[in-house]
Coordinates of C-alpha atoms in Angstrom, one line a residue:
Chain A
M282 CA 7.6 82.2 241.7
I283 CA 7.0 84.8 239.0
V284 CA 6.3 83.8 235.3
V285 CA 5.7 86.5 232.8
E286 CA 5.0 85.6 229.1
D287 CA 4.6 87.9 226.2
L288 CA 3.6 90.8 228.4
R289 CA 2.3 93.8 226.4
V290 CA 1.3 97.2 227.7
T291 CA 0.2 100.1 225.5
F292 CA -0.6 103.7 226.3
G293 CA -2.7 106.1 224.2
S294 CA -4.3 105.2 220.9
G295 CA -4.2 105.9 217.2
D296 CA -1.1 107.9 216.2
S297 CA 0.0 108.4 219.8
L298 CA -0.1 104.7 220.6
V299 CA 3.0 103.8 222.6
H300 CA 4.1 100.2 223.1
A301 CA 5.6 100.7 226.6
V302 CA 6.1 97.0 227.1
D303 CA 6.4 95.0 223.9
G304 CA 6.3 91.3 224.3
V305 CA 8.4 90.7 227.4
S306 CA 8.9 87.2 229.0
F307 CA 10.9 86.1 232.0
R308 CA 10.8 83.8 235.0
V309 CA 11.9 84.6 238.6
E310 CA 12.6 81.6 240.8
A311 CA 11.6 81.5 244.5
G312 CA 14.2 83.2 246.6
E313 CA 15.9 84.8 243.7
T314 CA 16.4 88.5 243.1
F315 CA 15.8 89.5 239.5
G316 CA 16.8 92.9 238.1
L317 CA 15.3 94.9 235.3
V318 CA 17.8 97.6 234.1
G319 CA 17.3 100.2 231.5
E320 CA 17.0 103.9 230.9
S321 CA 14.0 106.1 231.5
G322 CA 11.0 105.1 229.3
C323 CA 12.2 101.6 228.6
G324 CA 9.2 100.0 230.2
K325 CA 10.8 98.6 233.3
S326 CA 8.6 100.3 235.9
T327 CA 5.5 99.6 233.7
I328 CA 6.2 95.9 234.0
L329 CA 6.3 96.2 237.8
R330 CA 3.0 98.1 237.8
A331 CA 1.3 95.5 235.7
L332 CA 2.8 92.7 238.0
C333 CA 1.5 94.3 241.2
G334 CA -1.9 95.2 239.9
L335 CA -1.5 99.0 239.6
N336 CA -2.0 98.8 235.9
D337 CA -4.9 96.5 234.7
N338 CA -4.6 97.3 231.0
W339 CA -2.1 94.6 229.9
H340 CA -2.0 91.6 227.6
G341 CA -0.1 88.4 227.9
A342 CA 0.3 86.0 230.8
I343 CA 1.4 86.6 234.4
A344 CA 1.6 84.0 237.1
V345 CA 2.7 84.5 240.7
D346 CA 3.3 81.6 243.0
R347 CA 1.6 79.2 240.5
E348 CA -1.5 81.4 240.3
V349 CA -2.5 82.8 237.0
M350 CA -3.2 86.5 237.3
T351 CA -6.1 88.4 235.9
P352 CA -6.1 92.2 235.7
K353 CA -8.2 92.4 238.9
R354 CA -6.5 91.0 242.0
P355 CA -8.0 89.5 245.1
K356 CA -7.0 90.8 248.5
T357 CA -4.9 87.7 249.2
F358 CA -2.6 88.8 246.3
F359 CA -1.6 91.9 248.1
K360 CA -0.7 89.9 251.2
K361 CA 1.6 87.9 249.0
V362 CA 3.1 90.7 246.8
Q363 CA 4.2 94.1 248.1
M364 CA 5.9 97.0 246.4
V365 CA 8.4 99.7 247.5
F366 CA 8.4 102.9 245.4
Q367 CA 11.1 105.2 244.3
D368 CA 10.2 108.4 246.0
P369 CA 9.9 108.2 249.8
Y370 CA 8.8 111.8 249.8
G371 CA 5.7 111.0 247.7
S372 CA 4.8 107.5 248.8
L373 CA 4.0 108.2 252.4
H374 CA 0.9 110.2 253.5
P375 CA 2.3 113.4 254.9
R376 CA -0.4 113.7 257.6
H377 CA -0.1 110.1 258.8
T378 CA 2.3 109.1 261.5
V379 CA 4.5 106.0 260.9
N380 CA 2.1 104.2 263.2
T381 CA -1.0 105.1 261.1
T382 CA 0.8 104.2 257.9
L383 CA 1.7 100.7 259.3
M384 CA -1.8 100.2 260.8
E385 CA -3.4 100.4 257.4
P386 CA -2.2 97.1 255.9
I387 CA -2.9 95.4 259.3
A388 CA -6.5 96.6 259.1
I389 CA -6.9 95.8 255.4
H390 CA -5.8 92.2 255.9
G391 CA -7.4 91.8 259.3
L392 CA -4.1 90.8 261.0
D393 CA -3.9 90.2 264.7
Q394 CA -1.4 91.5 267.3
A395 CA -1.0 94.9 265.6
D396 CA 1.1 96.3 268.3
R397 CA 3.6 93.5 268.3
R398 CA 3.8 93.5 264.5
I399 CA 4.5 97.2 264.3
A400 CA 7.2 97.0 267.0
R401 CA 8.8 94.1 265.3
V402 CA 8.8 95.5 261.8
L403 CA 10.2 98.9 263.0
D404 CA 13.0 96.9 264.6
Q405 CA 13.6 94.9 261.5
V406 CA 14.1 98.0 259.3
G407 CA 16.4 99.6 261.9
L408 CA 14.2 102.4 263.1
G409 CA 13.0 101.2 266.5
A410 CA 10.1 102.2 268.6
A411 CA 11.2 105.9 268.9
Y412 CA 10.0 106.5 265.4
R413 CA 6.6 105.0 265.7
F414 CA 4.7 108.2 266.3
R415 CA 6.6 110.5 264.0
Y416 CA 5.3 112.2 260.8
P417 CA 7.2 111.8 257.5
H418 CA 8.4 115.4 257.6
Q419 CA 10.3 114.6 260.8
L420 CA 12.2 111.9 259.0
S421 CA 15.1 111.9 256.5
G422 CA 14.8 110.4 253.0
G423 CA 16.5 107.2 254.2
Q424 CA 14.3 106.9 257.2
R425 CA 11.2 107.4 255.1
Q426 CA 12.3 104.6 252.7
R427 CA 12.8 102.4 255.8
V428 CA 9.1 103.2 256.7
A429 CA 8.0 102.3 253.2
I430 CA 9.9 99.0 253.4
A431 CA 8.3 98.4 256.8
R432 CA 4.9 99.0 255.4
A433 CA 5.6 96.4 252.7
L434 CA 7.1 93.8 255.2
I435 CA 4.4 94.1 257.8
V436 CA 2.0 91.8 255.9
E437 CA 4.8 89.2 255.6
P438 CA 4.8 89.0 251.8
K439 CA 6.5 86.3 249.7
V440 CA 7.4 88.7 246.9
L441 CA 8.9 92.2 247.1
L442 CA 8.8 94.5 244.1
L443 CA 11.3 97.3 244.3
D444 CA 11.0 100.3 241.9
E445 CA 14.2 102.3 242.0
P446 CA 14.3 102.1 245.8
T447 CA 17.5 104.2 246.3
S448 CA 17.6 106.5 243.3
A449 CA 16.2 109.4 245.3
L450 CA 18.9 108.9 248.1
D451 CA 22.5 110.0 248.6
V452 CA 25.1 107.3 248.0
S453 CA 25.9 106.8 251.7
V454 CA 22.2 106.4 252.5
Q455 CA 21.8 104.1 249.4
A456 CA 24.4 101.8 250.9
E457 CA 22.4 101.5 254.2
I458 CA 19.1 100.8 252.4
L459 CA 20.7 98.2 250.0
N460 CA 22.3 96.5 253.1
L461 CA 18.9 96.5 254.8
L462 CA 17.2 95.0 251.7
S463 CA 19.9 92.3 251.5
D464 CA 19.3 91.4 255.2
I465 CA 15.6 91.2 255.1
R466 CA 15.3 89.3 251.9
Q467 CA 17.5 86.6 253.5
V468 CA 15.6 86.5 256.8
A469 CA 12.2 86.7 255.3
R470 CA 13.2 84.4 252.3
L471 CA 11.8 86.9 249.8
T472 CA 11.6 86.7 246.1
C473 CA 12.5 90.1 244.8
M474 CA 12.4 92.1 241.6
L475 CA 14.5 95.2 241.5
V476 CA 14.1 97.9 238.8
S477 CA 16.9 100.4 238.4
H478 CA 18.6 102.5 235.8
D479 CA 21.9 101.9 237.8
L480 CA 23.8 98.9 236.6
S481 CA 26.0 98.8 239.6
V482 CA 23.0 98.7 242.0
I483 CA 21.5 95.8 240.0
A484 CA 24.9 94.0 240.0
H485 CA 25.1 94.4 243.7
M486 CA 21.6 93.1 244.5
C487 CA 20.6 90.7 241.8
H488 CA 21.3 87.1 240.8
R489 CA 20.0 87.6 237.3
L490 CA 19.0 90.6 235.2
A491 CA 17.3 91.6 232.0
V492 CA 18.5 94.6 230.1
M493 CA 15.6 96.5 228.6
N494 CA 15.2 99.2 225.9
H495 CA 12.2 100.4 223.9
G496 CA 9.8 98.1 225.8
K497 CA 11.8 95.0 224.9
V498 CA 14.2 92.7 226.7
Y499 CA 17.5 93.0 224.8
E500 CA 19.3 90.4 226.8
E501 CA 19.0 88.3 230.0
M502 CA 22.1 87.5 231.8
S503 CA 23.5 86.3 235.2
V504 CA 25.3 88.8 237.4
E505 CA 28.5 86.7 236.8
D506 CA 28.2 87.4 233.1
L507 CA 27.8 91.1 233.8
E508 CA 30.8 91.1 236.1
A509 CA 33.0 89.4 233.5
G510 CA 31.7 91.9 230.9
R511 CA 30.2 89.0 228.8
A512 CA 27.5 91.2 227.3
R513 CA 26.2 90.0 223.9
H514 CA 24.2 93.1 223.0
A515 CA 25.9 96.4 222.0
Y516 CA 23.4 98.3 224.2
T517 CA 24.4 96.4 227.3
R518 CA 28.0 97.1 226.6
Q519 CA 27.2 100.8 226.3
L520 CA 25.4 100.8 229.7
L521 CA 28.4 98.9 231.2
Q522 CA 30.9 101.5 229.9
A523 CA 28.8 104.4 230.9
S524 CA 28.5 103.1 234.4
L525 CA 32.3 103.2 234.7
G526 CA 32.3 106.9 234.0
Y527 CA 33.4 109.3 231.3
D528 CA 35.7 108.1 228.5
R529 CA 36.8 110.6 225.8
R530 CA 37.2 107.9 223.2
L531 CA 33.9 106.2 223.9
A532 CA 32.2 109.6 224.0
A533 CA 33.4 110.2 220.5
D534 CA 31.9 106.9 219.5
A535 CA 28.6 107.8 221.1
A536 CA 28.6 111.1 219.3
R537 CA 29.1 109.4 216.0
E538 CA 26.3 107.0 216.7
G539 CA 24.2 109.9 217.9
L540 CA 24.8 111.7 214.5
E541 CA 23.7 108.6 212.7
V542 CA 20.4 108.3 214.4
G543 CA 19.5 111.8 215.4
Chain B
M289 CA 47.5 124.6 243.3
A290 CA 45.6 125.7 240.2
S291 CA 48.7 126.9 238.5
E292 CA 49.7 123.4 237.3
T293 CA 46.5 122.9 235.4
T294 CA 45.8 126.5 234.3
G295 CA 49.3 127.3 233.1
A296 CA 50.6 130.8 233.6
T297 CA 47.3 132.6 233.3
S298 CA 45.6 134.0 236.4
P299 CA 42.5 132.2 237.5
L300 CA 39.1 133.2 236.0
L301 CA 37.4 133.0 239.3
T302 CA 38.7 133.4 242.8
V303 CA 36.6 132.5 245.8
E304 CA 38.0 133.1 249.3
G305 CA 36.1 132.6 252.5
L306 CA 32.6 132.3 251.1
W307 CA 29.7 131.9 253.6
V308 CA 26.0 131.5 252.8
R309 CA 23.7 131.7 255.8
F310 CA 19.9 131.4 256.1
D311 CA 18.1 133.1 258.9
T312 CA 15.2 130.8 259.9
P313 CA 12.8 131.3 262.8
H314 CA 14.6 128.6 264.8
R315 CA 18.3 129.2 264.1
V316 CA 20.7 130.5 261.5
V317 CA 21.4 127.7 259.0
E318 CA 24.9 127.8 257.5
A319 CA 24.7 126.3 254.0
V320 CA 28.2 127.3 252.9
R321 CA 30.9 127.7 255.5
G322 CA 34.1 129.4 254.4
V323 CA 34.7 127.9 251.0
S324 CA 37.8 129.0 249.1
F325 CA 38.9 127.9 245.6
T326 CA 40.0 129.1 242.2
L327 CA 38.9 128.2 238.7
G328 CA 41.1 128.5 235.7
R329 CA 40.5 127.3 232.1
E330 CA 39.8 123.8 233.4
K331 CA 37.1 121.4 234.5
V332 CA 36.7 121.5 238.3
G333 CA 34.2 119.2 239.8
I334 CA 32.3 120.0 243.0
V335 CA 31.0 116.8 244.6
G336 CA 28.9 116.3 247.7
E337 CA 25.7 114.9 249.0
S338 CA 22.4 116.8 249.1
G339 CA 22.7 119.7 251.5
S340 CA 26.5 119.9 251.3
G341 CA 26.3 123.4 249.9
K342 CA 27.6 122.6 246.4
S343 CA 24.7 124.2 244.5
M344 CA 24.5 127.1 246.8
T345 CA 28.2 127.8 246.1
G346 CA 27.4 128.0 242.4
R347 CA 24.5 130.2 243.0
A348 CA 26.4 132.6 245.2
I349 CA 28.9 133.2 242.4
L350 CA 26.1 134.5 240.2
K351 CA 24.4 136.2 243.1
L352 CA 21.4 134.0 242.5
T353 CA 20.8 132.9 246.1
P354 CA 17.3 133.1 247.5
P355 CA 16.3 136.5 248.9
N356 CA 16.6 135.4 252.6
A357 CA 20.2 134.2 252.1
M358 CA 23.0 136.2 253.6
V359 CA 26.1 135.9 251.4
Q360 CA 29.6 136.9 252.7
A361 CA 32.9 136.4 251.1
H362 CA 36.4 137.7 251.7
T363 CA 37.0 137.6 248.0
L364 CA 34.6 136.8 245.1
R365 CA 36.3 137.9 241.9
F366 CA 35.6 136.9 238.3
Q367 CA 38.2 138.3 235.9
D368 CA 38.0 142.1 236.4
V369 CA 34.6 142.0 238.2
D370 CA 34.5 142.2 242.0
I371 CA 31.3 140.2 242.5
N372 CA 31.3 141.0 246.2
A373 CA 30.8 144.7 245.4
A374 CA 28.8 144.3 242.2
T375 CA 25.3 145.7 242.1
E376 CA 22.3 143.9 240.6
R377 CA 22.9 146.1 237.5
D378 CA 26.6 145.0 237.2
M379 CA 25.5 141.4 237.6
L380 CA 23.3 141.7 234.5
A381 CA 26.4 142.2 232.5
V382 CA 27.9 139.0 234.0
R383 CA 25.1 136.6 234.2
G384 CA 24.5 134.7 231.0
R385 CA 27.0 136.8 229.1
R386 CA 30.2 136.1 230.8
I387 CA 29.2 133.3 233.2
S388 CA 26.5 130.9 232.1
L389 CA 24.5 128.5 234.2
I390 CA 23.4 125.1 232.9
M391 CA 20.8 123.4 235.0
Q392 CA 19.6 119.9 235.4
D393 CA 16.4 119.6 233.4
P394 CA 15.9 121.2 230.0
K395 CA 12.1 120.4 230.3
F396 CA 11.8 123.1 233.0
S397 CA 14.3 125.6 231.6
L398 CA 13.1 126.2 228.1
D399 CA 10.1 128.3 227.2
P400 CA 7.5 125.8 225.9
V401 CA 5.8 128.2 223.5
M402 CA 8.8 129.5 221.6
R403 CA 10.8 127.8 218.9
V404 CA 14.1 126.6 220.2
G405 CA 16.1 128.5 217.5
D406 CA 14.4 131.8 218.5
Q407 CA 15.2 131.0 222.2
I408 CA 18.8 130.5 221.4
A409 CA 18.9 133.8 219.4
E410 CA 17.4 135.6 222.3
A411 CA 20.6 134.9 224.3
V412 CA 22.6 137.4 222.2
P413 CA 22.6 140.7 224.0
D414 CA 20.6 143.5 222.6
G415 CA 22.4 146.2 220.6
S416 CA 25.2 143.8 219.4
G417 CA 24.4 145.1 215.9
T418 CA 23.7 141.6 214.5
S419 CA 21.2 141.5 211.6
K420 CA 18.4 138.9 211.7
A421 CA 20.0 136.8 209.0
E422 CA 23.4 136.9 210.7
L423 CA 21.8 135.9 214.0
R424 CA 20.0 133.0 212.4
E425 CA 23.3 131.8 210.9
R426 CA 25.0 132.1 214.3
V427 CA 22.3 130.0 215.9
L428 CA 22.6 127.4 213.2
D429 CA 26.4 127.3 213.6
M430 CA 25.9 126.9 217.4
L431 CA 23.4 124.1 217.0
A432 CA 25.9 122.3 214.8
A433 CA 28.6 123.0 217.4
V434 CA 26.6 121.1 220.0
R435 CA 26.4 118.2 217.4
I436 CA 22.8 118.6 216.3
R437 CA 22.9 117.0 212.8
N438 CA 20.1 118.9 211.2
P439 CA 20.2 122.4 212.7
K440 CA 17.7 123.9 210.2
R441 CA 15.0 121.4 211.2
V442 CA 15.8 121.7 214.9
Y443 CA 15.7 125.5 214.8
G444 CA 12.0 125.5 214.1
L445 CA 11.0 122.8 216.7
Y446 CA 9.2 123.6 220.0
P447 CA 10.7 122.2 223.2
H448 CA 8.1 119.4 223.5
E449 CA 9.2 118.2 220.1
V450 CA 12.8 117.6 221.1
S451 CA 14.2 114.7 223.3
G452 CA 15.8 115.3 226.7
G453 CA 19.3 115.0 225.3
M454 CA 18.6 117.3 222.4
G455 CA 16.9 119.7 224.8
Q456 CA 20.0 119.8 227.0
R457 CA 22.2 120.4 223.9
V458 CA 19.8 123.3 223.0
M459 CA 20.3 124.7 226.5
I460 CA 24.1 124.5 226.1
A461 CA 23.9 126.2 222.7
M462 CA 21.9 129.0 224.3
M463 CA 24.4 129.4 227.1
L464 CA 27.2 129.6 224.6
M465 CA 25.7 132.2 222.3
P466 CA 27.1 135.2 224.2
N467 CA 30.5 133.5 224.3
P468 CA 31.0 133.2 228.1
A469 CA 34.3 132.7 229.7
M470 CA 32.9 130.4 232.4
L471 CA 30.2 127.8 232.7
I472 CA 28.6 126.6 235.9
A473 CA 26.9 123.3 235.2
D474 CA 24.7 122.1 238.0
E475 CA 24.0 118.4 237.5
P476 CA 23.8 119.0 233.8
T477 CA 23.5 115.3 232.8
S478 CA 21.5 113.8 235.7
A479 CA 18.3 113.9 233.8
L480 CA 19.8 112.3 230.7
D481 CA 20.1 108.7 229.5
V482 CA 23.6 107.3 229.7
T483 CA 24.4 107.3 226.0
V484 CA 23.2 110.9 225.6
R485 CA 25.1 111.8 228.8
M486 CA 28.4 110.8 227.1
Q487 CA 27.6 113.1 224.1
V488 CA 26.8 116.1 226.3
L489 CA 29.9 115.6 228.3
A490 CA 32.0 115.4 225.2
I491 CA 30.6 118.7 224.1
L492 CA 31.5 120.3 227.4
D493 CA 34.9 118.7 227.3
D494 CA 35.6 120.2 223.9
L495 CA 34.4 123.6 225.0
V496 CA 37.0 123.7 227.7
T497 CA 39.9 122.4 225.6
Q498 CA 39.1 124.2 222.4
R499 CA 37.5 127.5 223.6
G500 CA 39.4 127.7 226.8
L501 CA 36.3 128.0 229.0
G502 CA 36.4 127.4 232.7
L503 CA 33.9 124.8 233.8
M504 CA 32.5 124.4 237.3
F505 CA 30.8 121.0 237.3
I506 CA 28.5 120.4 240.2
S507 CA 27.6 116.7 240.7
H508 CA 26.8 114.0 243.2
D509 CA 28.3 111.4 241.0
L510 CA 31.8 110.5 242.2
N511 CA 32.6 108.2 239.3
L512 CA 31.6 110.7 236.7
V513 CA 33.5 113.5 238.3
A514 CA 36.6 111.4 238.8
T515 CA 36.6 110.4 235.1
F516 CA 35.5 113.7 233.6
C517 CA 37.1 116.6 235.5
D518 CA 40.6 117.8 236.0
R519 CA 40.3 118.7 239.7
V520 CA 37.8 117.8 242.3
L521 CA 36.6 119.6 245.4
I522 CA 34.7 117.5 247.9
M523 CA 32.2 119.3 250.0
Y524 CA 30.7 118.2 253.3
A525 CA 28.4 120.2 255.4
G526 CA 29.2 123.5 253.7
R527 CA 33.0 123.0 253.6
I528 CA 35.5 121.8 251.2
V529 CA 37.0 118.9 253.1
E530 CA 39.3 117.7 250.3
E531 CA 40.8 118.9 247.1
C532 CA 42.6 116.6 244.7
R533 CA 43.3 115.8 241.0
A534 CA 40.4 113.9 239.6
A535 CA 42.6 111.1 238.6
D536 CA 43.8 110.7 242.2
L537 CA 40.3 110.7 243.7
H538 CA 40.7 107.0 244.6
K539 CA 43.7 107.9 246.7
A540 CA 41.5 110.4 248.7
R541 CA 42.9 111.1 252.2
H542 CA 39.8 112.5 254.0
A543 CA 37.7 109.9 255.8
Y544 CA 34.5 111.3 254.4
T545 CA 35.7 111.0 250.8
Q546 CA 37.0 107.5 251.5
G547 CA 33.7 106.6 253.1
L548 CA 31.7 107.8 250.1
L549 CA 33.9 105.9 247.7
A550 CA 33.6 102.7 249.8
S551 CA 29.8 103.0 249.9
L552 CA 29.4 102.8 246.1
P553 CA 28.3 99.5 244.7
R554 CA 30.8 98.4 241.9
I555 CA 30.1 95.9 239.2
N556 CA 33.6 94.5 239.2
Q557 CA 34.2 94.4 242.9
R558 CA 31.0 92.8 244.3
R559 CA 30.8 92.2 248.0
P560 CA 28.0 90.9 250.2
R561 CA 27.6 94.2 252.1
L562 CA 28.4 97.8 251.2
A563 CA 30.5 99.8 253.6
V564 CA 28.4 102.3 255.5
L565 CA 29.5 105.8 256.1
N566 CA 30.0 106.6 259.8
R567 CA 29.8 110.4 260.0
D568 CA 32.4 111.8 262.4
P569 CA 31.3 115.0 264.1
A570 CA 34.9 116.2 263.7
W571 CA 34.4 116.5 260.0
L572 CA 32.2 119.5 260.6
N573 CA 35.1 121.5 261.7
D574 CA 38.5 120.0 260.6

């Protein structure tokens, strides 16, 4: 469904040239959920932004649903591919009601039966009709993220790109949103890409994942490999250990390595 | 309860019946509702979700709550200081000097136009009689203590020239200059990458074990607190609903703590759906 080959994205120029994404390749099959995991600045979000057309300054090859992508995307692309962002406080217009927010994609794509679509999608994300005319400030963080998911789903996309969809939420709310995403991707037969810094979230949601650092994919693995601790790259093992919590002995190792590099 | 971990010494900090209220046009919001605990020379974690009152508890101890907050406590004592009765002037002798606060993001806590070494030196109280050369030596020693390999180079850098992890170590170095007895760390590693996080935690760990500091570690990360701290207080809606040894957190008895733990995704215990927390109104009062 998604093929990315030798993707490169740079920011700045001259001395301050940064290779944010430095020759990344991967494939995501239809119906699969593929995870990109890494720390801040590793280039994982930049890949999603290039994929969905928010960043048109990239090199390499991107194909979605057997269509080769150019930097400029036709309107039909956005009916097929939708994105959910990290911060539900920033991604919703504060002076638009839920209804207005959901009407926008309907108008853009000239979809019929607006009323029925909105009612159905609000139901699907577990909000219901009672929330239809509320403003974002009347909603909790989790409810806002449900609206953002509804906005993506309303055009009935084939691909859903998720950029840290739960990292601004409390763990109990995170569980609700992850369950919701699991349900809808099954019902709507979505192909998903999930970007997160949290290895346990990736492990919970994804079939396969790529571990990124410094704009490169260090290693691609199945979630079964991850679960069994079959990490080939030292960096993946570090991420794995860190996700299990603090360990005095490992911290000493990390400190020693830190001394060597910095 | 604290005695087993603190030994025979009396606690550094005693909090009994702490309330923090905010008077809003609609109603009085109770952010902290009758919190009691003690802190010895140990690592005590305070965990809870956003709005549980964990940060406000830390702020109240330093009298750094917003102006519209009403703080009340039966006892609020730090060593020989009765914080309850302390004036703003008294607090100046406590804040930063005897109790330090480490915050989440070094990017917003450091002065961008001052060399980091000079900022650290500034943390030494005026009139301590230290010469400039001595002061510089002390800063370099402190930078080395927080495991910065080339202190002389880092001394002359500006905040934008240091990485997030190094910035956080600079912050810790600054907080330690006056040799405080207690540290309040409010999500000190949330903005850091995992590998750097381990190093910063190791530094805090050493400070408690080697210098005998008391550390109040405020976090939303249950896994981290369970593995890093000695004791854990779990806050919900402004109250401490459970207190246990960090190592026993997985045996938590309160339904809220159990619910939180169950809602965490885990790499080695994957399941199709995560447990969802059903909030019981009774938790507000029991």
